[in-house]
Amino acid sequence: DAGVIQSPRHEVTEMGQEVTLRCKPISGHDYLFWYRQTMMRGLELLIYFNNNVPIDDSGMPEDRFSAKMPNASFSTLKIQPSEPRDSAVYFCASGVYNEQFFGPGTRLTVL
Amino acid sequence: RKEVEQDPGPFNVPEGATVAFNCTYSNSASQSFFWYRQDCRKEPKLLMSVYSSGNEDGRFTAQLNRASQYISLLIRDSKLSDSATYLCVAIIKAAGNKLTFGGGTRVLVKP
């Protein structure tokens, strides 16, 4: 199994641009999580899905952020418009609720 | 006050020594606990669950103290490869399985 796959691995964009992060979970996992990690705030849960349905999006910082999971093998996290304070590493994780397998992350830099 | 707090460290540990550190949680409704390990610029990986009776996995021992609301991780016979950041996780089932990561404790094992 290839594990959780995220793309792109690195993204550099300018303020105001739309950013789309992609995640392919491990096959058979019912849960999918999106996290953001920064030095200042640590690892924050943004949103998670169970069987493709969003369960808790209380961690999504504001309306500029949106996440979708159209099927069991794909999810996106979109930021529009992006701002410099969105710069962080974004992780996707899948698994059962108690045991999560993280992807390698997308390092986002917004200039 | 953060819901899950950790001493950020770093804990500088001589190779072969024992190191222990705690993670405190503020919500007494927290029911499940875990330790994750994160290497520099890598994704977090599950290290071990924390059971009420305490549990051991090789050189690692995890314990839960519900009365004082903290969990601990002890590493015996430290190896250079144990250098990493250790993240604790608390899950509150009564709050819809709300999952919260601590900020992490950095451990540096030196020869």
Short mmCIF file of N, CA and C in Angstrom, two decimals, chain A residues 10 31 33 35 37 40-43 45 48 55-56 91 97-100 102-105 107, chain B residues 2 32 34 36 38 41-46 49 87 91 93 95-99 101-103:
data_model
loop_
_atom_site.label_atom_id
_atom_site.label_comp_id
_atom_site.label_asym_id
_atom_site.label_seq_id
_atom_site.Cartn_x
_atom_site.Cartn_y
_atom_site.Cartn_z
N HIS A 10 4.87 20.63 -2.34
CA HIS A 10 5.22 22.02 -2.05
C HIS A 10 4.41 22.93 -2.96
N TYR A 31 -12.28 7.05 7.73
CA TYR A 31 -12.13 8.43 8.18
C TYR A 31 -11.03 9.14 7.39
N PHE A 33 -8.98 13.00 7.58
CA PHE A 33 -8.77 14.21 8.38
C PHE A 33 -7.88 15.19 7.62
N TYR A 35 -5.39 18.45 8.59
CA TYR A 35 -4.73 19.19 9.66
C TYR A 35 -3.87 20.29 9.06
N GLN A 37 -0.35 22.53 10.36
CA GLN A 37 0.69 22.61 11.39
C GLN A 37 1.56 23.84 11.17
N MET A 40 3.77 28.21 15.50
CA MET A 40 3.07 28.97 16.55
C MET A 40 1.88 28.19 17.14
N ARG A 41 1.14 27.50 16.31
CA ARG A 41 -0.12 26.90 16.75
C ARG A 41 -0.08 25.38 16.83
N GLY A 42 1.02 24.79 16.39
CA GLY A 42 1.11 23.34 16.46
C GLY A 42 0.22 22.68 15.42
N LEU A 43 -0.23 21.47 15.72
CA LEU A 43 -1.04 20.69 14.81
C LEU A 43 -2.52 20.92 15.14
N LEU A 45 -6.57 20.34 13.98
CA LEU A 45 -7.54 19.62 13.15
C LEU A 45 -8.46 20.63 12.49
N TYR A 48 -12.91 16.77 9.53
CA TYR A 48 -12.78 15.36 9.22
C TYR A 48 -14.07 14.80 8.64
N ILE A 55 -18.02 15.56 9.14
CA ILE A 55 -18.58 15.37 10.47
C ILE A 55 -18.36 16.59 11.35
N ASP A 56 -17.19 17.13 11.32
CA ASP A 56 -16.85 18.26 12.18
C ASP A 56 -15.92 19.20 11.43
N PHE A 91 -1.54 18.60 6.49
CA PHE A 91 -1.51 17.14 6.47
C PHE A 91 -2.91 16.59 6.23
N TYR A 97 -10.84 5.98 13.61
CA TYR A 97 -10.73 7.26 14.31
C TYR A 97 -9.54 7.31 15.24
N ASN A 98 -9.29 6.22 15.90
CA ASN A 98 -8.25 6.24 16.92
C ASN A 98 -6.85 6.04 16.37
N GLU A 99 -6.73 5.54 15.19
CA GLU A 99 -5.41 5.29 14.62
C GLU A 99 -5.35 5.92 13.24
N GLN A 100 -4.60 6.96 13.13
CA GLN A 100 -4.55 7.72 11.89
C GLN A 100 -3.19 7.59 11.23
N PHE A 102 -0.84 9.42 8.58
CA PHE A 102 -0.68 10.73 7.97
C PHE A 102 0.02 10.64 6.62
N GLY A 103 -0.37 11.53 5.73
CA GLY A 103 0.38 11.69 4.50
C GLY A 103 1.60 12.54 4.75
N PRO A 104 2.44 12.72 3.72
CA PRO A 104 3.69 13.45 3.90
C PRO A 104 3.50 14.95 4.05
N GLY A 105 2.30 15.44 3.78
CA GLY A 105 2.04 16.87 3.95
C GLY A 105 2.29 17.69 2.70
N ARG A 107 3.57 21.51 1.93
CA ARG A 107 4.14 22.73 2.53
C ARG A 107 3.71 23.92 1.68
N LYS B 2 -4.79 25.90 26.96
CA LYS B 2 -4.96 24.92 25.91
C LYS B 2 -5.55 23.65 26.51
N SER B 32 -9.87 8.79 25.50
CA SER B 32 -8.84 8.01 24.82
C SER B 32 -7.61 8.87 24.61
N PHE B 34 -3.33 8.95 23.14
CA PHE B 34 -2.33 8.32 22.27
C PHE B 34 -1.07 9.15 22.27
N TYR B 36 1.98 10.12 19.56
CA TYR B 36 2.48 10.10 18.20
C TYR B 36 3.92 10.61 18.23
N GLN B 38 6.86 12.51 15.79
CA GLN B 38 7.05 13.25 14.56
C GLN B 38 8.53 13.61 14.41
N ARG B 41 10.43 17.64 9.92
CA ARG B 41 9.95 17.83 8.54
C ARG B 41 9.29 16.55 7.99
N LYS B 42 8.76 15.74 8.89
CA LYS B 42 8.02 14.54 8.49
C LYS B 42 6.63 14.57 9.09
N GLU B 43 5.82 13.58 8.71
CA GLU B 43 4.49 13.50 9.24
C GLU B 43 4.47 12.79 10.60
N PRO B 44 3.46 13.05 11.44
CA PRO B 44 3.32 12.31 12.69
C PRO B 44 2.99 10.85 12.42
N LYS B 45 3.49 9.99 13.29
CA LYS B 45 3.18 8.56 13.19
C LYS B 45 2.78 8.05 14.57
N LEU B 46 1.78 7.19 14.58
CA LEU B 46 1.31 6.66 15.85
C LEU B 46 2.40 5.84 16.52
N SER B 49 -0.91 3.59 21.92
CA SER B 49 -2.09 3.99 22.65
C SER B 49 -1.74 4.04 24.13
N LEU B 87 4.08 13.85 20.33
CA LEU B 87 2.79 14.54 20.42
C LEU B 87 1.79 13.66 21.15
N ILE B 91 -8.89 12.35 23.11
CA ILE B 91 -10.16 12.28 22.39
C ILE B 91 -11.30 12.34 23.40
N LYS B 93 -14.99 11.59 23.68
CA LYS B 93 -16.08 10.91 22.99
C LYS B 93 -17.40 11.62 23.21
N ALA B 95 -18.00 14.61 23.28
CA ALA B 95 -18.08 15.80 22.43
C ALA B 95 -17.96 15.42 20.97
N GLY B 96 -18.55 14.27 20.63
CA GLY B 96 -18.50 13.84 19.24
C GLY B 96 -17.12 13.42 18.80
N ASN B 97 -16.42 12.80 19.71
CA ASN B 97 -15.06 12.34 19.41
C ASN B 97 -14.14 13.48 19.03
N LYS B 98 -14.23 14.55 19.76
CA LYS B 98 -13.34 15.68 19.50
C LYS B 98 -11.90 15.26 19.79
N LEU B 99 -11.04 15.49 18.85
CA LEU B 99 -9.66 15.04 18.93
C LEU B 99 -8.75 16.26 19.00
N PHE B 101 -4.62 17.53 19.61
CA PHE B 101 -3.20 17.26 19.75
C PHE B 101 -2.56 18.27 20.70
N GLY B 102 -1.59 17.81 21.47
CA GLY B 102 -0.74 18.72 22.23
C GLY B 102 0.29 19.34 21.29
N GLY B 103 1.02 20.32 21.80
CA GLY B 103 2.00 21.02 20.98
C GLY B 103 3.29 20.25 20.74
#
